[in-house]
Structure formats: structure tokens, C-alpha cells
Short mmCIF file of C-alpha atoms and ligand atoms in Angstrom, two decimals:
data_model
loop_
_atom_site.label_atom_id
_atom_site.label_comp_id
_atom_site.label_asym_id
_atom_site.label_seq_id
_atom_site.Cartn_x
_atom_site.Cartn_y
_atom_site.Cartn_z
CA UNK A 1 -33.83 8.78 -22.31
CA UNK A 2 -35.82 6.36 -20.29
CA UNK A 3 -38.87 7.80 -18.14
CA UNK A 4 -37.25 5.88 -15.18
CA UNK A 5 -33.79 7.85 -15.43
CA UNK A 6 -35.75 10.70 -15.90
CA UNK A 7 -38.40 10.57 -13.36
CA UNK A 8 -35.38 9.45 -10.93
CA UNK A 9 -33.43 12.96 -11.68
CA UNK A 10 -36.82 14.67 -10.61
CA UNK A 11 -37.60 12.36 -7.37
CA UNK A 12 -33.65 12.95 -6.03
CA UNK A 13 -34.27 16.67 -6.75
CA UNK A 14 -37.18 16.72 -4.63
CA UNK A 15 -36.00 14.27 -1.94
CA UNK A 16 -32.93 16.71 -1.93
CA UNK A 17 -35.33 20.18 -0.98
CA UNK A 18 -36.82 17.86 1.74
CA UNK A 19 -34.19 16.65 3.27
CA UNK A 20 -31.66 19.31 2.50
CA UNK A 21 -28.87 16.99 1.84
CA UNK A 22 -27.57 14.73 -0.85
CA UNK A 23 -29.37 12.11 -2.19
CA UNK A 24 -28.61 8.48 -3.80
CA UNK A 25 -29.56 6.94 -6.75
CA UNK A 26 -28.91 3.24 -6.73
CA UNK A 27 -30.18 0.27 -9.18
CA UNK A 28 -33.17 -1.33 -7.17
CA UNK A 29 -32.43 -4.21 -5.09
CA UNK A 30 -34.61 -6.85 -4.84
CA UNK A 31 -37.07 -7.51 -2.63
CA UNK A 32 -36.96 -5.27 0.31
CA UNK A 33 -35.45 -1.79 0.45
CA UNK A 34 -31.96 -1.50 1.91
CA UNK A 35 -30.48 1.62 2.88
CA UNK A 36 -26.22 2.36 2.65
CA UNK A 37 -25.55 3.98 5.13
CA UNK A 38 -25.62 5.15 8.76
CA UNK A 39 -28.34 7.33 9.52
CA UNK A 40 -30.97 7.82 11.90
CA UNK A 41 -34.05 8.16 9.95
CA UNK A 42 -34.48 7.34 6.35
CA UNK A 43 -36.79 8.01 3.01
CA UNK A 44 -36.90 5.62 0.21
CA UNK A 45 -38.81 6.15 -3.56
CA UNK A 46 -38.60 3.20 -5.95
CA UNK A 47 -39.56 3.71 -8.86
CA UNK A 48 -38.78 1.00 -12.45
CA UNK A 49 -35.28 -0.03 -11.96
CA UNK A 50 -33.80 2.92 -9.84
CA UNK A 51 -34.22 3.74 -5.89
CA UNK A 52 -33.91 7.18 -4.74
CA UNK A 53 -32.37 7.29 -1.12
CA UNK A 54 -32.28 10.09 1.36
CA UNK A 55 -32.09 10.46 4.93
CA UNK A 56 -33.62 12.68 7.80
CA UNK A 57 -33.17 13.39 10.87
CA UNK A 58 -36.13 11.00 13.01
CA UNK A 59 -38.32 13.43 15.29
CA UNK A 60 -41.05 15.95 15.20
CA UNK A 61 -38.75 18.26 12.39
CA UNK A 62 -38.77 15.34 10.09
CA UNK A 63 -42.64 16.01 9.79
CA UNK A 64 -42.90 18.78 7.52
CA UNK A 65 -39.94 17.41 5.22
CA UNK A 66 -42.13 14.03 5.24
CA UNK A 67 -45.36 15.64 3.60
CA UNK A 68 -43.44 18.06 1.27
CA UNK A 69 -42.36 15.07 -0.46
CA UNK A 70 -45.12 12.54 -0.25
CA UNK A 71 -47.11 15.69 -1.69
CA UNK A 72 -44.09 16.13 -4.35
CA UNK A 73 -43.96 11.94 -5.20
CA UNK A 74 -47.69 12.48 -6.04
CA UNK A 75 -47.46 15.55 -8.50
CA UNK A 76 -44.68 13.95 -9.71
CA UNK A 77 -46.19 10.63 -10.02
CA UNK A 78 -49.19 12.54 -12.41
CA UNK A 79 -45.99 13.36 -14.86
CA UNK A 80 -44.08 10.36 -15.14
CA UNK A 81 -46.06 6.24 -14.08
CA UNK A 82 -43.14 4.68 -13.04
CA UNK A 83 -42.74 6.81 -9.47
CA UNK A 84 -43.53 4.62 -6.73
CA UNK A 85 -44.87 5.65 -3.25
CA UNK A 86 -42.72 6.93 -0.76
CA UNK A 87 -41.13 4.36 1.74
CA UNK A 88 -39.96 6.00 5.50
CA UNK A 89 -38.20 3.91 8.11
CA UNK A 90 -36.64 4.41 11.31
CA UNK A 91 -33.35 3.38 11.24
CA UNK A 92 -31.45 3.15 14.68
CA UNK A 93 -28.39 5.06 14.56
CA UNK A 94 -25.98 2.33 16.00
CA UNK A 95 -27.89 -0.07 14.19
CA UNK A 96 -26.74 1.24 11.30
CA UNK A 97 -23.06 1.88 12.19
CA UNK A 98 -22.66 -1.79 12.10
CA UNK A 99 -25.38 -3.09 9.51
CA UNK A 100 -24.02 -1.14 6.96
CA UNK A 101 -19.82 -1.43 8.03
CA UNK A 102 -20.54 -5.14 7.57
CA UNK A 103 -21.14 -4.73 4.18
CA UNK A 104 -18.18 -2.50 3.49
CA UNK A 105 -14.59 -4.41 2.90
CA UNK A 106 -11.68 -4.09 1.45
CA UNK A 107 -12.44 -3.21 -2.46
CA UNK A 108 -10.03 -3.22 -5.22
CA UNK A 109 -11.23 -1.14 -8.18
CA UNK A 110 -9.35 -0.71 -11.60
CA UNK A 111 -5.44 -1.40 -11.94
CA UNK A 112 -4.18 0.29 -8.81
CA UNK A 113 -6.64 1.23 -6.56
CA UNK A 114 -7.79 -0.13 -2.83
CA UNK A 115 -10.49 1.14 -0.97
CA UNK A 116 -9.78 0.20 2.81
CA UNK A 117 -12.81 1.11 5.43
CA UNK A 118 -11.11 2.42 8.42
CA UNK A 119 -12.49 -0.68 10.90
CA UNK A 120 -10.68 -3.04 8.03
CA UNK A 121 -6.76 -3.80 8.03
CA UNK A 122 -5.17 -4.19 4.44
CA UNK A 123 -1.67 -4.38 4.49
CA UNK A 124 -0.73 -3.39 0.77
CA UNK A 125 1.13 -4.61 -2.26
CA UNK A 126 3.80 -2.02 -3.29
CA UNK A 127 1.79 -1.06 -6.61
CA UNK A 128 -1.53 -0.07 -4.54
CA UNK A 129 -2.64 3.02 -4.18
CA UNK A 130 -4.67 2.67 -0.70
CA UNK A 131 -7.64 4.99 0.12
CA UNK A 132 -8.35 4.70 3.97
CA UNK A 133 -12.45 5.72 4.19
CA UNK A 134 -14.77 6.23 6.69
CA UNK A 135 -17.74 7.66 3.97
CA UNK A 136 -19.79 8.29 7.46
CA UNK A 137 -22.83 9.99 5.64
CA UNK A 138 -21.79 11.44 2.97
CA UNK A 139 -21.77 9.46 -0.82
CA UNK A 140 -18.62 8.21 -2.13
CA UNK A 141 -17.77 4.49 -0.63
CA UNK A 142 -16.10 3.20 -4.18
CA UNK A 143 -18.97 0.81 -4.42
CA UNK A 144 -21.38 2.51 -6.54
CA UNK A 145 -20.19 2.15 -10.41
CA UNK A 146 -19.79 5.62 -10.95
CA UNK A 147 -17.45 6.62 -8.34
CA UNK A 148 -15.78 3.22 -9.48
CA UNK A 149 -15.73 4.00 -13.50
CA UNK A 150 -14.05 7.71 -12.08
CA UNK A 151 -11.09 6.10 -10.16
CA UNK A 152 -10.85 3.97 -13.34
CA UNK A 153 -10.05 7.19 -15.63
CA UNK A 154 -8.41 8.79 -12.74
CA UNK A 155 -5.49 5.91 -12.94
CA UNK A 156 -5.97 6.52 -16.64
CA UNK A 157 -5.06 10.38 -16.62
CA UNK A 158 -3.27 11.42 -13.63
CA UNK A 159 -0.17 12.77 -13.89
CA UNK A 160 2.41 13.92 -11.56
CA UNK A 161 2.15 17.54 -10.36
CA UNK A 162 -1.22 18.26 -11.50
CA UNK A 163 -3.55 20.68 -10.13
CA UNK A 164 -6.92 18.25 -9.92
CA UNK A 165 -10.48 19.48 -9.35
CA UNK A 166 -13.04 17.06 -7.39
CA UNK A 167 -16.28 18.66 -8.19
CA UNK A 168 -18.84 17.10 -5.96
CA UNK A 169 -15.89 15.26 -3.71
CA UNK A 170 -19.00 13.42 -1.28
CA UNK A 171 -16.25 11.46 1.35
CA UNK A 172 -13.70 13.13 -0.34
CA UNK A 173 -12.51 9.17 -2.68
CA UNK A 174 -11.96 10.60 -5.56
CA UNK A 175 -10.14 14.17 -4.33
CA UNK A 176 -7.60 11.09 -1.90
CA UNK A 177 -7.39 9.11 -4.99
CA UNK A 178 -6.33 11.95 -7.12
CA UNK A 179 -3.30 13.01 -4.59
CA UNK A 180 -2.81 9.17 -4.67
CA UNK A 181 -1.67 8.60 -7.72
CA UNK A 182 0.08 11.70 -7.97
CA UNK A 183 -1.68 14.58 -8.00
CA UNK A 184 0.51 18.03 -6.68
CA UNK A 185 -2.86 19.49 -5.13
CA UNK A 186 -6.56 18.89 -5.28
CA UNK A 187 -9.36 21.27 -4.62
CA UNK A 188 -12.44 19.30 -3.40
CA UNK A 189 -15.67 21.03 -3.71
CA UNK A 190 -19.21 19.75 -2.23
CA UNK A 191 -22.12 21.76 -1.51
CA UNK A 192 -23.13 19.79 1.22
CA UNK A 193 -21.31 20.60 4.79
CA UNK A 194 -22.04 17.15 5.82
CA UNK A 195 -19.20 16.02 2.87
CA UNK A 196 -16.97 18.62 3.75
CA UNK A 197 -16.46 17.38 6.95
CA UNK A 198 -16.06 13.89 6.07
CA UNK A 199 -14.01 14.69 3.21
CA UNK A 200 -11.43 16.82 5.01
CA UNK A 201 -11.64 14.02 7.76
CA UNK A 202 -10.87 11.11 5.24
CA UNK A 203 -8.21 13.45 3.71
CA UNK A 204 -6.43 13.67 7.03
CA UNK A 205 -6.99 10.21 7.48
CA UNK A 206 -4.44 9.35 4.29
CA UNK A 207 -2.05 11.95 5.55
CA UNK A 208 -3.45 14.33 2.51
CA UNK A 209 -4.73 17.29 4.48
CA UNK A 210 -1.99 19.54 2.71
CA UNK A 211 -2.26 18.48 -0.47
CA UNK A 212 -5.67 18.44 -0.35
CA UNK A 213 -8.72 21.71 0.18
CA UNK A 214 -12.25 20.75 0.86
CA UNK A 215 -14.11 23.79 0.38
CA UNK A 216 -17.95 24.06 0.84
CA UNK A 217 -19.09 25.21 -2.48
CA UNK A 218 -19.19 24.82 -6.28
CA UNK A 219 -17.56 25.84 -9.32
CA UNK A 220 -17.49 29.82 -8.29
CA UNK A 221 -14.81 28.58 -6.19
CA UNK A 222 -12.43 27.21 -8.78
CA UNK A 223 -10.36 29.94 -10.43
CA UNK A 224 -10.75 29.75 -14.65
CA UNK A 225 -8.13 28.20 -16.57
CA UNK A 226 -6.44 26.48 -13.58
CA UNK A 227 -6.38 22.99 -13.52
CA UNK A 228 -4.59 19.94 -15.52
CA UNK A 229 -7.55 17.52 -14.40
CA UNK A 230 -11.18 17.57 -13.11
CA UNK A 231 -13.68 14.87 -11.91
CA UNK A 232 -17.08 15.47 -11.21
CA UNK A 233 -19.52 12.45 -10.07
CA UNK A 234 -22.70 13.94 -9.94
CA UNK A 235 -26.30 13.63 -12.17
CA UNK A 236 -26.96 14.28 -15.87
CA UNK A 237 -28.80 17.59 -15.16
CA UNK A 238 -26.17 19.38 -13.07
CA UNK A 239 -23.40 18.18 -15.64
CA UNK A 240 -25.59 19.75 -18.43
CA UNK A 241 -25.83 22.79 -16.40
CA UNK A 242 -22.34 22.84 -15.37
CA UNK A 243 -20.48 21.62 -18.43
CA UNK A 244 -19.20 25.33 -19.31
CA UNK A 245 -18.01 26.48 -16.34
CA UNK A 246 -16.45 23.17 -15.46
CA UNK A 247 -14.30 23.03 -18.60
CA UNK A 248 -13.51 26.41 -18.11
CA UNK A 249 -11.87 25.62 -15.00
CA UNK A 250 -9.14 23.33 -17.04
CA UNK A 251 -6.51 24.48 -18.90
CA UNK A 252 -6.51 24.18 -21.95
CA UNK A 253 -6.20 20.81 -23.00
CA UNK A 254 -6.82 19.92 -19.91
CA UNK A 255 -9.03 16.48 -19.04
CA UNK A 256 -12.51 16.13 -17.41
CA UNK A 257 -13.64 13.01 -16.40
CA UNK A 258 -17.29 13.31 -15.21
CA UNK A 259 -19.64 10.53 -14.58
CA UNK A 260 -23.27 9.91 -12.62
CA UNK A 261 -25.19 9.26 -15.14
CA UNK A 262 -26.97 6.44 -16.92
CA UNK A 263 -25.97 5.01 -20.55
CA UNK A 264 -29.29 6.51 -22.19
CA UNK A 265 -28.01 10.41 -21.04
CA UNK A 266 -24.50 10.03 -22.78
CA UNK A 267 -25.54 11.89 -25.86
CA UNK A 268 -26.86 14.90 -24.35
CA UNK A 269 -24.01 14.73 -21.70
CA UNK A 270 -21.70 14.96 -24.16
CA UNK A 271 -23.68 17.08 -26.81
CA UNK A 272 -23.14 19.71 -23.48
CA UNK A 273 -19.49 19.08 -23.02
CA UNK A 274 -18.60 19.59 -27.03
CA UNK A 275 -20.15 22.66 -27.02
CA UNK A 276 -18.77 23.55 -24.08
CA UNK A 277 -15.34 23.35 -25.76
CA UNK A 278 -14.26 19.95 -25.11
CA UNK A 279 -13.39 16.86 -27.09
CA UNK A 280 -14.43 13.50 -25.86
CA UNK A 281 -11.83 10.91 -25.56
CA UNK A 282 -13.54 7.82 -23.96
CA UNK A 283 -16.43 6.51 -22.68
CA UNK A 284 -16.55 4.27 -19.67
CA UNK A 285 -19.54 2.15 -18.59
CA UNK A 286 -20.41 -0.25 -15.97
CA UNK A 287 -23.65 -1.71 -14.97
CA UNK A 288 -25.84 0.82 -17.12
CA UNK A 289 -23.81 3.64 -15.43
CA UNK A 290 -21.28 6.05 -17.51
CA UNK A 291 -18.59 7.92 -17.49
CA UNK A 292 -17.34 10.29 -20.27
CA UNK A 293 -13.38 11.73 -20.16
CA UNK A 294 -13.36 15.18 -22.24
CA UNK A 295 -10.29 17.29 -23.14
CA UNK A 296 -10.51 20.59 -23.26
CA UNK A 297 -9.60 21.94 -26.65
CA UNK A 298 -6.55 23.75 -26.60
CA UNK A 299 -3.11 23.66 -26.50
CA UNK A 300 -1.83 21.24 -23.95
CA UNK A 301 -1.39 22.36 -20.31
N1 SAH Z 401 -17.22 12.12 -5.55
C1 SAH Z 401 -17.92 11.12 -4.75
C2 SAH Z 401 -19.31 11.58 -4.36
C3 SAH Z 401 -20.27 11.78 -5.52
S1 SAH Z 401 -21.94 12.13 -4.95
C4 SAH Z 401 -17.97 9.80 -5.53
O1 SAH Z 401 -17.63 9.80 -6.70
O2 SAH Z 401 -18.33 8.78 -4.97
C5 SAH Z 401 -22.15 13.77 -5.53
C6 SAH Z 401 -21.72 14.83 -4.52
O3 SAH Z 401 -21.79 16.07 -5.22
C7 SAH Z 401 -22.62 14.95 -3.32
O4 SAH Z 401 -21.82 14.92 -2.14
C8 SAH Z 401 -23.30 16.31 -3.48
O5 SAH Z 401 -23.50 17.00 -2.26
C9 SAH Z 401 -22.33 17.06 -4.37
N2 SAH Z 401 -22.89 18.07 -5.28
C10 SAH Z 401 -24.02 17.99 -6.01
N3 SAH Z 401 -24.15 19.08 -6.79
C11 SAH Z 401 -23.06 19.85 -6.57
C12 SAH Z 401 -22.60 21.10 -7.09
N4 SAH Z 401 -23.30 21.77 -8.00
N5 SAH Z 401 -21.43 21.60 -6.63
C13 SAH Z 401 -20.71 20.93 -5.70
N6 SAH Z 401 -21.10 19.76 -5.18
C14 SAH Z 401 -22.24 19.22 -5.60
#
């Protein structure tokens, strides 16, 4: 495991009690710090190869949040060298709406898939499986290799008429892409209200608010034993805590595909995920970032 990765886990843990909301962690972009999305006020760590990216609200209430974590980037900073300083900018709110849209087109990802931002027009080829997105602020815009290396096993292991689990469902891609390709239901699940909304607006959006629940919550919400398929794009550390409870939502021999984590975390990952009671099948990777599909042992569904 690389200090970076590591140290990264802890500064998006933090960043998350400031801000109270979820947090990014990208590869570093050169030269100066971007931010992806529409906000209007922002944070920014760097730290070795990874950025941590959060956003509050500008104004007088951003204070407090501010010093909690420059205090927090400095104790951290004492444990692990490669934590940078803190970065805050003011973002302008339409500003962003459009800096950031600009960046966001049409994006095919794996076999099937075609993410379409609602300002774009995409007429599709019959084989497509179109997700219409407006990500607003939550995560989840297909352009970060995780989400993309998930879609990837989704068209890999969705069936028709299978109960699917998006644990951590951000704009809701993944939960859309699910009922896309087949999917009979979905249960989305983000702790993070700010998701929920634009997750149950995206699913409306592809004419999937039936098939598809955003709840606001985690795992406690998904009955045991109950689903053919789960995806879960979130960190190392909350798959590690998670692993046991998330394959016992499947059935038995039902498939997990989880992913948000970087190449040097596999082993653990899926150390917690055998002894959880699953079997891996494949491992995905893109760009340093991984993605591990795990069968739950058992008879098949
Ligand atoms: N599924 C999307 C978004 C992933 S970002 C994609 O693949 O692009 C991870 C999301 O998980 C965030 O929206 C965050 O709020 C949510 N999250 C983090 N921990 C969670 C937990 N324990 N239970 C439910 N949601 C969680």
C-alpha cells in the first residue's frame, strides 16, 4: 500500500466531516488545480499523485469547516509526508455550470454503454444502452475509471430480471445502467441526500423511476439474501468494512462487482471479500484504479 493511497483515504475522510458531503479522489492534474463540478465554494488537498476534492458552501458557515480541516491536514501531515496544504477557492456558481458542462460530452464506455449529459443530443445506435445524466453535485459522471471499470462488469454480468443493488449510487449511473441493460429492479443506496436527489432525478430522467428506488441510506436498508447482483463504487476502507454485509445482501451465488480503489489495495480488498464468503472471478483495472467482481459462494440464484 502506497503512503499516498493511504494518506488520501485519511484526507477524504476528514474533508468528508468538514464538509459533510462526499468527497473525490482524482489522479492529480497537472499544473493548477481543477475542480469537476458545479459548486459554489471549493477545498482542494494534493498530496503525491492523488487530489482530494470537496466542496462547501462559500460564506461565514464555511469558516469553521475551513479550520477543522486545515487543523486536520496538519495532524495528518505529522503521520504521513506526502499531504500537501490545503487549497480553498471561490468558485462562482454559474461559472461553474458551464466550465465544467464544457468538459462533459457524449462518452462511450465498454461494449454497450453511452453516457449522454442532458445539454448534449446523441441520437443512438440500436445496440446502445444510453444513460441521460445531469451528475449536478453528486459523483458519478462515467468519467472517473472506477465508475467506468463498474459499467464495464455491469455489461459483463447483468442479466435479465435481476434484483441489482447500487451501493453508493452518487448520480444514480450505475443504478440507470443496471435497469439498462436489463435489470428487473434496482435499489440505489447513498448516504448523502445531495445523491439521492440527483439520483432519483437522473432515474426519472431515463424513464426508470419505477424500476428504480433511491433510498437515503446504507446496507441496513437492503434485505439479506436478496439480490442476483450488487455494485458498490466507493473507497478501500468502507469496502473492507462493508464486505460482509454486502455479500450478505446477494444470494447465494450471487455477483458483486465493487470498485474505488487503487491497484496496491486489491489484496486486502479481496482478502475481505473471501472471507466474507465470496469467490473472486475477475479483476478489472484502468489507470491504477480497480475493480474486483466476487461471487458469492453458494448455490446459484
Ligand atoms: N456509483 C457512482 C458514485 C460513486 S461515489 C459511480 O460509480 O460513479 C461513492 C458514493 O457512495 C458517494 O455518493 C457517497 O455519498 C456514497 N457512500 C459512501 N459511503 C457509503 C455508504 N457506506 N453507504 C452508502 N453510500 C455511501
Amino acid at each position: 500500500m502506497s503512503v499516498d493511497s493511504e494518506a488520501a483515504e485519511a484526507v477524504a475522510e476528514l474533508l468528508s466531516r468538514c464538509t459533510g458531503r462526499g468527497i473525490a479522489i482524482e489522479q492529480a492534474l497537472a499544473g493548477e488545480p481543477q475542480f469537476e463540478g458545479p459548486a459554489s465554494g471549493g477545498l482542494l488537498a494534493r498530496g503525491g499523485p492523488l487530489a482530494v476534492v470537496g466542496y462547501l458552501l462559500a460564506g461565514e458557515e464555511a469558516e469553521g469547516p475551513l479550520r477543522q480541516a486545515r487543523e486536520g491536514l496538519w495532524h495528518l501531515g505529522q503521520l504521513w509526508a506526502g499531504v500537501g496544504a490545503l487549497a480553498v477557492r471561490a468558485i462562482e456558481e454559474e461559472d461553474w455550470a458551464t466550465a465544467w458542462r464544457q468538459h462533459f460530452h457524449v462518452t462511450r464506455v465498454g461494449r454497450r454503454c453511452v453516457i449522454v449529459p442532458t445539454w448534449r443530443d446523441h441520437t443512438p445506435a440500436p445496440e446502445e444502452v444510453v444513460i441521460a445524466l445531469d451528475p449536478g453535485l453528486a459523483f458519478g459522471t462515467g468519467q472517473h475509471p472506477s465508475t467506468r471499470l463498474c459499467l464495464r462488469g455491469l455489461e459483463d454480468y447483468t442479466l435479465p430480471s435481476m434484483e441489482a443493488l447500487d451501493l453508493g449510487t452518487g448520480s444514480g449511473i450505475l443504478a440507470i445502467a443496471a435497469a439498462q441493460l436489463g435489470a428487473r429492479r434496482v435499489l440505489a443506496l447513498d448516504t448523502d441526500p445531495v445523491a439521492v436527489r440527483a439520483a432519483r432525478e437522473n432515474a426519472a430522467r431515463n424513464g426508470l423511476a419505477e424500476a428504480i428506488s433511491v433510498q437515503q441510506g446504507s446496507l441496513e436498508l437492503a434485505p439479506a439474501g436478496s439480490f442476483h447482483l450488487a455494485v458498490a463504487n466507493l473507497t478501500a476502507q468502507a469496502l473492507l468494512d462493508l464486505a460482509r454485509p454486502l455479500l450478505g445482501a446477494l444470494r447465494p451465488g450471487g455477483i458483486a462487482i465493487v470498485s474505488g480503489f487503487l491497484e496496491e489495495r486489491q489484496p486486502e480488498v479481496a482478502t475481505a471479500l473471501k472471507q466474507a464468503g465470496g469467490n473472486v472471478r475477475a479483476a478489472l483495472a484502468e489507470e491504477g484504479w480497480c475493480a474486483l467482481v466476487v461471487r458469492r459462494r453458494g448455490d446459484r440464484p
